[in-house]
């Protein structure tokens, strides 16, 4: 097995973790990342739920692990084609760069939902409407939150399910991580700006993970975050750049209007573009949501519908960080089994 | 005894005349008093001659069908105009031969059977003419046969399904002229009264020629005519006489009412079920093939129209464009919707008549526009630059304009909203009402009585700002496709102002399916039945067509169209107001530098 | 015109044992999409009529599913048919058609009631 070569597409946390596990098992592993650095979307993230830990630490430790285990990391390279050649694969990047491998692991991740598509929320139009991704970027960069007028917001509305569970934008699935992200960000705002009122507008709160509910409880108990069950229908900008939002307080059964200084849209996950390019050229199949389809949802989660091609992380479906890492390790195990079973 | 051959023809003809007479009396009698006066009055004016001309151009020459497809046009013309000429020349021939202006109606029809001695003045020329005309008609029959098997040759993708009555009529119609050819050929062989066509045929018959065969052929010919006349009132060919009546009534200025009356019948019976409306209807892209105008007309005629069909229509108006008879398919459908929803309750007692602010101009964005805030923001910006004293009437709360209710047939309910809005608009003392939604524009323009308040569509308003040089734009190099909204284009006939506005911001590229043939985006408020998935199929069809021109921007002038299109990936969609706001050349005093700086900071942060 | 007494008077409890399905079954036949409602309230929030008065589109669907025919019949008269609700619904429910169908059914029931 030691002479087998695995190509991992995508240098986010899923790819890094899987690559390092595989390399420690003695396989030759090439990790291919399209951007200049590995770490993926976590590079822009400020804090992780539910423990407020630093993603930088995680990314650094993963980078060390890949390096120490002997993974060959190639950045600035985007794979556009996978070709099967007997039992081997030939991977082609844009600039005549080729890789050869006995197995391929696709860890191409997700795209963030483009909130401008929901024009009625005013993203890209009103300065004080931002996304949860913008929030993390700002916090990481400036360590503080302020409105476009440069003032500290006194009232913030956090909107759940933007681009998720919405047939109007074609995404009917739940992105899973937004609810808990919203609660985490609400707590952060409240800690940073104790005078600021924070409201979460939700359809259903889906706090499935361990410790997620205790964070919810903490948000209510300690930070007095208000949760309103109702979906935002539209936002309008006032003359003073504050945002008037409309929703129904469905528990009261009455429409609700509220003027806030800032709106944060919890944008969902969408299947990655690079994934779809691979699909077009290689007949990799996708499920009804556009994510890569597993050979079997239960016992072969990481196997694609093509033998020898595996996948992991958010290329399969929306996942939180810890799930992604677990999933990456399980992918590595499946690849190892694949080689063991193939030996004559 | 020989005269018996005219019996089938005569019975059919008298029956047809009776039915037609009865229907004309019933239909004209059923019009309102005012409409009857209109009709009578129109006979005394130039309109009468306009109608005669239209009957000739459309009923006989079929000019509109010619424009759509020359082969299809020729087919209709050769049948209608050819037959008409056969009758006219046939009568002249009889008159000349009898040296009398009065001849029995049947005589020209069976002339060559009865007039065996063929030596009157100019008889040779007449025979030649009649043969030529017969050939002309026969070419039409041949094409009609061909059309049944190869509709593509005629520029048609679909044809309507036939009913039994139609089949009988169609079959007898196809038989008439070949039988006439055979009969006249046989007679020519026997008596030598034919010309190039019939004589040749007579020669070919040779020994087959006999008095008995001749009699049988002429009897068959008479029967086919009789059958056709008898079947006509219950077949689609009823459109031939009805269309003539329609032209006169329509040109007299009679319009469809909010309730069905006999004008509805005149329109319904004028439909020839040619199926041209089927090809224009976009609903087939979503697999909907039983709600098109031709079927609705048929269902009205048969009194079996279902709500599922009636309300499954985009009301885009594309079927009306190509209707060779000029049936008002949209108004007709709306009348049916009114009839269908007559008993529905609605109550708007909650509408208030509060105090209204005074302003020079009122802006009514409309319900939909609140879901496309980019349009509102752009309009606000333009009003600000124009220094307009404007009251944004529905910024916080206002009733709907009423048009969506009307599209669903509920005119009475809509009138309550209209009354409330009217009071407010007039109460504001404004001289101008600016609207940025074509759905609102249509109702404000057509159904509101706003005294001296001028209703202005935002395209016109912006165009005026540009012409007055109140705003200046920086022209870019974007390739722009302008999508005509149904309610604005076909609905209100406004095609140029939005294009003129867009020409100041970029390059507007002309495309094949634009203006009166523009696609519907699929978002339509007129259709109450189709699902979002079906709507996106219609949208995709339109987008696919637009993308062939590789546009940078798809511009439109309707919040509904914008919303529908912007859900499509890989397409930049802008309302004309946004395109203009983006291209504004703002001098430093208009936008404070502080404001600008903040914008930059923000953009930087958003990355 | 507005006499709706032929519809059963409402009681305090939702009585699923005496369920009035006269409206429900009709709407379900032609527009089954409304059954997928998750009560997010987007429709009510955006509603042009709800902006002016106490009118809740979401509850129209809810009452329909619960057989609350009388309340529903009164409330539905306030709808202005603008179609915004349909445009924001995350479940793609054709709400405008649901309202049309309910109105149709009420008119049908009223006719049955007067002829009976």
Coordinates of C-alpha atoms in Angstrom, one line a residue, chain B residues 20-457:
Chain B
X20 CA -77.1 32.8 -40.3
X21 CA -80.0 35.1 -40.4
X22 CA -81.3 33.9 -37.1
X23 CA -77.8 34.3 -35.5
X24 CA -77.2 37.8 -36.9
X25 CA -80.6 39.0 -35.6
X26 CA -79.9 37.4 -32.2
X27 CA -76.4 38.7 -31.9
X28 CA -77.0 42.2 -33.1
X29 CA -80.2 42.3 -31.1
X30 CA -78.4 41.2 -28.0
X31 CA -76.0 44.2 -28.1
X32 CA -76.7 47.0 -25.7
X33 CA -78.8 49.9 -27.0
X34 CA -75.8 52.1 -27.3
X35 CA -73.8 49.6 -29.2
X36 CA -76.7 49.1 -31.6
X37 CA -76.8 52.8 -32.2
X38 CA -73.0 52.7 -32.7
X39 CA -73.5 50.0 -35.3
X40 CA -76.2 51.8 -37.2
X41 CA -74.3 55.0 -37.1
X42 CA -71.2 53.3 -38.5
X43 CA -73.1 52.5 -41.7
X44 CA -73.4 56.1 -42.4
X45 CA -69.8 57.0 -41.9
X46 CA -66.5 56.2 -43.5
X47 CA -66.2 53.3 -41.1
X48 CA -68.5 51.4 -43.4
X49 CA -66.0 51.5 -46.2
X50 CA -63.2 50.7 -43.8
X51 CA -65.1 47.6 -42.8
X52 CA -65.7 46.6 -46.4
X53 CA -62.0 47.1 -47.1
X54 CA -61.1 45.0 -44.0
X55 CA -63.5 42.2 -45.0
X56 CA -61.8 42.2 -48.4
X57 CA -58.2 42.3 -47.1
X58 CA -58.6 39.9 -44.2
X59 CA -61.6 37.8 -45.0
X60 CA -60.6 37.2 -48.6
X61 CA -56.9 38.0 -49.1
X62 CA -55.9 37.1 -45.6
X63 CA -53.2 39.7 -45.4
X64 CA -52.3 39.0 -41.7
X65 CA -51.7 35.3 -42.3
X66 CA -49.6 36.2 -45.4
X67 CA -47.4 38.3 -43.1
X68 CA -47.0 35.4 -40.7
X69 CA -46.3 32.8 -43.4
X70 CA -46.6 33.2 -47.2
X71 CA -47.5 29.6 -47.9
X72 CA -50.2 29.6 -45.2
X73 CA -51.4 32.9 -46.5
X74 CA -51.6 31.6 -50.1
X75 CA -53.5 28.6 -49.0
X76 CA -56.2 30.7 -47.3
X77 CA -56.3 33.3 -50.1
X78 CA -56.6 30.7 -52.8
X79 CA -59.5 29.1 -51.0
X80 CA -61.3 32.2 -49.9
X81 CA -60.6 34.7 -52.7
X82 CA -60.6 32.0 -55.4
X83 CA -64.0 30.7 -54.4
X84 CA -65.2 34.3 -54.2
X85 CA -64.0 35.0 -57.7
X86 CA -65.5 31.7 -59.0
X87 CA -68.9 32.9 -57.6
X88 CA -68.5 36.4 -59.0
X89 CA -67.2 35.4 -62.5
X90 CA -69.7 32.5 -62.6
X91 CA -72.6 35.0 -62.1
X92 CA -71.3 37.3 -64.7
X93 CA -70.9 34.4 -67.1
X94 CA -74.5 33.4 -66.5
X95 CA -75.7 37.0 -66.9
X96 CA -73.8 37.3 -70.2
X97 CA -75.1 34.0 -71.5
X98 CA -78.7 34.7 -70.5
X99 CA -78.4 38.4 -71.5
X100 CA -80.2 39.1 -68.2
X101 CA -79.2 40.5 -64.8
X102 CA -81.4 38.1 -63.0
X103 CA -80.5 34.4 -62.8
X104 CA -81.4 31.8 -60.3
X105 CA -78.8 31.4 -57.5
X106 CA -78.1 27.7 -58.3
X107 CA -77.4 28.3 -62.0
X108 CA -73.8 29.6 -61.9
X109 CA -73.0 26.6 -59.5
X110 CA -74.2 24.0 -62.0
X111 CA -73.8 26.2 -65.1
X112 CA -71.8 23.6 -67.1
X113 CA -74.3 20.9 -66.4
X114 CA -77.3 23.0 -67.6
X115 CA -75.7 25.1 -70.3
X116 CA -74.5 22.5 -72.8
X117 CA -74.7 24.8 -75.7
X118 CA -71.7 26.9 -75.3
X119 CA -71.7 29.5 -78.0
X120 CA -72.7 32.8 -76.3
X121 CA -70.6 35.9 -76.5
X122 CA -67.1 35.6 -74.9
X123 CA -67.9 32.0 -73.8
X124 CA -64.3 30.9 -74.6
X125 CA -62.9 33.6 -72.4
X126 CA -65.3 32.7 -69.6
X127 CA -64.5 29.0 -69.8
X128 CA -60.8 29.8 -69.6
X129 CA -61.3 32.2 -66.7
X130 CA -63.4 29.7 -64.8
X131 CA -60.9 26.9 -65.3
X132 CA -58.1 29.1 -64.2
X133 CA -59.9 30.1 -61.0
X134 CA -60.8 26.5 -60.4
X135 CA -57.1 25.6 -60.7
X136 CA -56.4 28.4 -58.2
X137 CA -58.8 27.1 -55.7
X138 CA -57.6 23.5 -56.2
X139 CA -54.0 24.5 -55.5
X140 CA -55.4 25.8 -52.1
X141 CA -57.1 22.5 -51.5
X142 CA -53.9 20.6 -52.3
X143 CA -52.0 22.8 -49.8
X144 CA -54.7 22.3 -47.2
X145 CA -54.2 18.5 -47.6
X146 CA -50.5 18.9 -47.3
X147 CA -50.8 21.0 -44.2
X148 CA -52.5 18.2 -42.4
X149 CA -49.3 16.1 -42.8
X150 CA -46.6 18.7 -42.9
X151 CA -47.5 21.7 -40.8
X152 CA -43.9 22.9 -40.5
X153 CA -44.0 24.0 -44.1
X154 CA -46.6 26.5 -43.1
X155 CA -44.6 27.9 -40.2
X156 CA -46.8 26.1 -37.6
X157 CA -45.7 23.9 -34.9
X158 CA -49.1 22.8 -33.6
X159 CA -52.6 22.6 -34.8
X160 CA -55.8 22.2 -33.0
X161 CA -57.7 19.0 -32.5
X162 CA -60.8 18.5 -34.6
X163 CA -64.3 17.7 -33.5
X164 CA -66.9 15.6 -35.5
X165 CA -68.7 18.7 -36.8
X166 CA -65.4 20.1 -38.0
X167 CA -64.5 16.8 -39.7
X168 CA -67.7 16.6 -41.7
X169 CA -67.3 20.2 -42.8
X170 CA -63.6 19.8 -43.6
X171 CA -64.2 16.6 -45.6
X172 CA -67.0 18.1 -47.6
X173 CA -65.0 21.2 -48.2
X174 CA -62.1 19.2 -49.5
X175 CA -64.5 17.3 -51.8
X176 CA -66.3 20.3 -53.3
X177 CA -63.6 21.4 -55.7
X178 CA -62.2 18.1 -56.9
X179 CA -65.8 17.0 -57.6
X180 CA -66.5 20.2 -59.4
X181 CA -63.4 19.5 -61.5
X182 CA -64.5 16.0 -62.3
X183 CA -68.1 17.0 -63.1
X184 CA -67.0 19.9 -65.3
X185 CA -64.4 17.7 -66.9
X186 CA -67.0 15.0 -67.8
X187 CA -69.4 17.7 -69.1
X188 CA -66.6 19.2 -71.2
X189 CA -65.9 15.7 -72.6
X190 CA -69.6 15.3 -73.5
X191 CA -70.6 18.8 -74.6
X192 CA -67.3 20.5 -75.3
X193 CA -68.0 23.5 -73.0
X194 CA -64.7 23.4 -71.2
X195 CA -61.4 25.1 -71.4
X196 CA -57.7 24.0 -70.9
X197 CA -58.3 22.2 -67.7
X198 CA -61.7 20.7 -68.0
X199 CA -61.4 19.8 -71.7
X200 CA -58.2 18.0 -71.1
X201 CA -59.8 16.1 -68.3
X202 CA -62.7 15.3 -70.6
X203 CA -60.3 13.9 -73.2
X204 CA -58.6 11.8 -70.5
X205 CA -62.0 10.4 -69.5
X206 CA -62.5 9.3 -73.1
X207 CA -64.8 6.4 -73.2
X208 CA -65.8 6.7 -69.6
X209 CA -67.9 9.7 -70.5
X210 CA -71.6 9.0 -70.2
X211 CA -74.8 10.8 -69.3
X212 CA -75.2 8.7 -66.2
X213 CA -71.7 9.2 -64.9
X214 CA -72.1 12.9 -65.6
X215 CA -75.3 13.0 -63.6
X216 CA -73.8 11.1 -60.7
X217 CA -70.7 13.3 -60.5
X218 CA -72.8 16.5 -60.5
X219 CA -75.0 15.0 -57.8
X220 CA -72.0 14.2 -55.7
X221 CA -70.8 17.7 -56.2
X222 CA -74.1 19.1 -55.1
X223 CA -74.2 16.8 -52.1
X224 CA -70.7 17.9 -51.0
X225 CA -71.9 21.5 -51.2
X226 CA -75.0 20.7 -49.3
X227 CA -73.1 18.9 -46.6
X228 CA -70.7 21.7 -46.2
X229 CA -73.4 24.3 -45.8
X230 CA -75.4 22.1 -43.4
X231 CA -72.3 21.4 -41.3
X232 CA -71.0 24.9 -41.3
X233 CA -73.0 26.4 -38.5
X234 CA -71.8 23.7 -36.1
X235 CA -68.2 23.7 -37.2
X236 CA -65.3 26.0 -37.0
X237 CA -66.2 27.3 -40.5
X238 CA -68.8 29.3 -38.8
X239 CA -65.9 31.8 -38.4
X240 CA -66.2 32.7 -42.1
X241 CA -69.6 34.5 -41.9
X242 CA -69.1 35.6 -38.2
X243 CA -65.8 37.3 -39.0
X244 CA -67.6 39.6 -41.5
X245 CA -70.0 40.6 -38.8
X246 CA -67.2 41.0 -36.3
X247 CA -65.4 43.4 -38.5
X248 CA -68.5 45.6 -38.9
X249 CA -69.3 45.5 -35.2
X250 CA -65.7 46.1 -34.1
X251 CA -65.2 49.0 -36.5
X252 CA -68.4 50.5 -35.1
X253 CA -66.5 50.9 -31.8
X254 CA -68.2 48.1 -29.9
X255 CA -66.0 46.8 -27.0
X256 CA -66.2 43.7 -24.8
X257 CA -68.1 44.4 -21.6
X258 CA -67.5 43.3 -18.0
X259 CA -70.3 40.8 -18.5
X260 CA -70.8 38.4 -21.4
X261 CA -73.1 39.6 -24.0
X262 CA -73.7 38.7 -27.7
X263 CA -70.5 40.5 -28.7
X264 CA -68.7 37.7 -26.7
X265 CA -70.5 35.2 -29.0
X266 CA -69.5 37.1 -32.1
X267 CA -65.9 37.0 -31.0
X268 CA -66.1 33.4 -29.9
X269 CA -67.7 32.2 -33.2
X270 CA -65.1 34.2 -35.2
X271 CA -62.4 31.9 -34.1
X272 CA -61.3 29.7 -36.9
X273 CA -59.3 27.5 -34.6
X274 CA -56.3 27.9 -36.9
X275 CA -54.1 27.4 -33.9
X276 CA -51.7 30.3 -34.6
X277 CA -52.1 31.3 -30.9
X278 CA -50.8 27.9 -29.8
X279 CA -47.4 28.6 -31.3
X280 CA -47.1 31.9 -29.6
X281 CA -48.1 30.7 -26.2
X282 CA -45.2 30.1 -23.8
X283 CA -47.1 27.9 -21.4
X284 CA -46.3 24.9 -23.6
X285 CA -42.7 25.2 -22.4
X286 CA -44.1 24.2 -19.0
X287 CA -46.1 21.3 -20.6
X288 CA -49.4 23.2 -20.4
X289 CA -51.3 22.5 -23.6
X290 CA -55.0 22.9 -22.8
X291 CA -55.5 26.5 -21.7
X292 CA -54.5 28.4 -24.8
X293 CA -56.9 31.0 -26.2
X294 CA -58.2 28.7 -29.0
X295 CA -59.3 26.2 -26.3
X296 CA -60.8 28.8 -24.1
X297 CA -62.9 30.1 -27.0
X298 CA -64.0 26.6 -27.8
X299 CA -64.9 26.1 -24.1
X300 CA -66.9 29.3 -23.9
X301 CA -68.8 28.2 -27.0
X302 CA -69.5 24.8 -25.5
X303 CA -70.2 26.2 -22.0
X304 CA -67.7 23.9 -20.3
X305 CA -64.9 26.3 -19.3
X306 CA -63.2 25.3 -16.0
X307 CA -61.4 27.7 -13.6
X308 CA -58.3 25.6 -13.9
X309 CA -58.1 26.5 -17.6
X310 CA -59.5 30.0 -17.3
X311 CA -56.9 31.2 -14.7
X312 CA -54.0 29.3 -16.2
X313 CA -52.9 32.0 -18.5
X314 CA -50.2 34.6 -18.2
X315 CA -52.4 37.3 -19.9
X316 CA -49.2 38.2 -21.7
X317 CA -51.1 39.0 -24.8
X318 CA -48.8 37.2 -27.3
X319 CA -51.7 35.2 -28.7
X320 CA -53.6 38.4 -29.6
X321 CA -50.7 39.7 -31.7
X322 CA -50.9 37.0 -34.3
X323 CA -54.7 36.3 -34.3
X324 CA -55.7 36.6 -37.9
X325 CA -59.2 37.5 -36.9
X326 CA -58.2 40.0 -34.3
X327 CA -60.1 38.5 -31.5
X328 CA -59.5 40.3 -28.1
X329 CA -58.3 37.1 -26.4
X330 CA -57.2 38.9 -23.3
X331 CA -60.3 41.0 -22.7
X332 CA -62.4 38.0 -23.5
X333 CA -60.6 36.0 -20.9
X334 CA -60.9 38.7 -18.3
X335 CA -64.6 38.9 -18.9
X336 CA -64.8 35.2 -18.2
X337 CA -62.9 35.7 -15.0
X338 CA -65.3 38.4 -14.0
X339 CA -68.2 36.1 -14.7
X340 CA -66.5 33.3 -12.7
X341 CA -65.7 35.4 -9.6
X342 CA -68.9 37.4 -9.5
X343 CA -70.1 36.0 -6.2
X344 CA -66.8 36.3 -4.4
X345 CA -66.9 38.5 -1.3
X346 CA -64.4 41.1 -0.4
X347 CA -64.5 43.8 2.1
X348 CA -62.1 46.7 2.5
X349 CA -63.9 48.7 5.2
X350 CA -60.5 49.0 6.9
X351 CA -59.3 51.5 4.2
X352 CA -58.8 54.8 5.9
X353 CA -59.3 58.3 4.6
X354 CA -56.7 60.0 6.7
X355 CA -55.1 63.4 6.0
X356 CA -52.9 63.5 3.0
X357 CA -49.7 65.5 2.7
X358 CA -49.5 68.2 0.0
X359 CA -46.9 67.6 -2.8
X360 CA -46.2 68.5 -6.4
X361 CA -45.6 64.9 -7.4
X362 CA -46.8 61.6 -6.0
X363 CA -44.7 58.5 -6.3
X364 CA -46.5 55.1 -6.1
X365 CA -44.0 52.3 -6.0
X366 CA -46.5 49.4 -5.9
X367 CA -46.6 46.3 -3.8
X368 CA -44.0 44.3 -5.8
X369 CA -41.5 47.1 -5.8
X370 CA -41.2 46.8 -2.1
X371 CA -39.5 43.4 -2.8
X372 CA -37.0 45.1 -5.1
X373 CA -35.7 47.9 -3.0
X374 CA -33.1 48.7 -5.6
X375 CA -35.8 50.4 -7.7
X376 CA -37.0 52.5 -4.8
X377 CA -33.5 53.5 -3.9
X378 CA -32.8 54.6 -7.4
X379 CA -36.1 56.5 -7.8
X380 CA -35.5 58.3 -4.5
X381 CA -32.0 59.3 -5.7
X382 CA -33.4 60.6 -9.0
X383 CA -36.2 62.5 -7.3
X384 CA -33.6 64.0 -5.0
X385 CA -31.4 65.1 -7.9
X386 CA -34.4 66.6 -9.7
X387 CA -35.3 68.5 -6.6
X388 CA -38.8 67.1 -6.8
X389 CA -41.3 67.8 -4.0
X390 CA -42.5 64.3 -3.9
X391 CA -44.8 62.3 -1.7
X392 CA -43.9 58.6 -1.5
X393 CA -47.4 57.5 -1.2
X394 CA -47.0 53.8 -0.4
X395 CA -43.7 54.0 1.5
X396 CA -45.3 52.9 4.8
X397 CA -48.7 51.7 3.9
X398 CA -51.2 52.0 1.1
X399 CA -53.7 49.8 -0.6
X400 CA -52.7 47.9 -3.7
X401 CA -53.4 49.7 -7.1
X402 CA -56.2 47.2 -7.9
X403 CA -54.7 45.7 -11.0
X404 CA -53.9 42.3 -9.5
X405 CA -57.6 42.0 -8.4
X406 CA -58.7 42.9 -11.9
X407 CA -56.4 40.4 -13.4
X408 CA -58.2 37.8 -11.2
X409 CA -61.5 39.1 -12.5
X410 CA -62.6 41.0 -9.3
X411 CA -63.3 44.4 -10.8
X412 CA -65.9 45.3 -8.2
X413 CA -63.4 44.7 -5.4
X414 CA -60.7 46.6 -7.3
X415 CA -63.0 49.6 -7.6
X416 CA -62.9 50.0 -3.8
X417 CA -59.1 50.2 -3.8
X418 CA -59.2 52.5 -6.8
X419 CA -61.6 54.9 -5.0
X420 CA -59.4 55.1 -1.9
X421 CA -56.2 55.7 -3.8
X422 CA -57.9 58.3 -6.1
X423 CA -59.1 60.3 -3.1
X424 CA -55.6 60.4 -1.7
X425 CA -53.8 61.3 -5.0
X426 CA -56.2 64.1 -5.8
X427 CA -56.2 65.2 -2.2
X428 CA -52.4 65.7 -2.3
X429 CA -52.9 68.4 -4.9
X430 CA -50.2 66.9 -7.1
X431 CA -50.0 67.4 -10.8
X432 CA -48.0 64.3 -11.5
X433 CA -48.2 60.7 -10.4
X434 CA -45.0 58.7 -11.1
X435 CA -45.1 54.9 -11.1
X436 CA -42.3 52.5 -11.7
X437 CA -44.4 49.4 -12.1
X438 CA -46.2 48.6 -15.3
X439 CA -48.9 46.7 -13.5
X440 CA -49.8 49.8 -11.6
X441 CA -49.2 52.0 -14.6
X442 CA -51.8 50.3 -16.6
X443 CA -54.5 50.6 -14.0
X444 CA -53.7 54.2 -13.1
X445 CA -53.8 55.1 -16.8
X446 CA -56.8 53.2 -17.8
X447 CA -59.1 52.8 -14.8
X448 CA -58.4 55.7 -12.5
X449 CA -60.1 59.0 -13.0
X450 CA -57.5 61.4 -11.6
X451 CA -58.8 64.7 -13.0
X452 CA -55.8 66.7 -14.1
X453 CA -53.1 64.5 -12.4
X454 CA -50.8 63.3 -15.1
X455 CA -49.8 59.6 -14.8
X456 CA -46.2 59.2 -15.8
X457 CA -44.2 56.0 -16.1

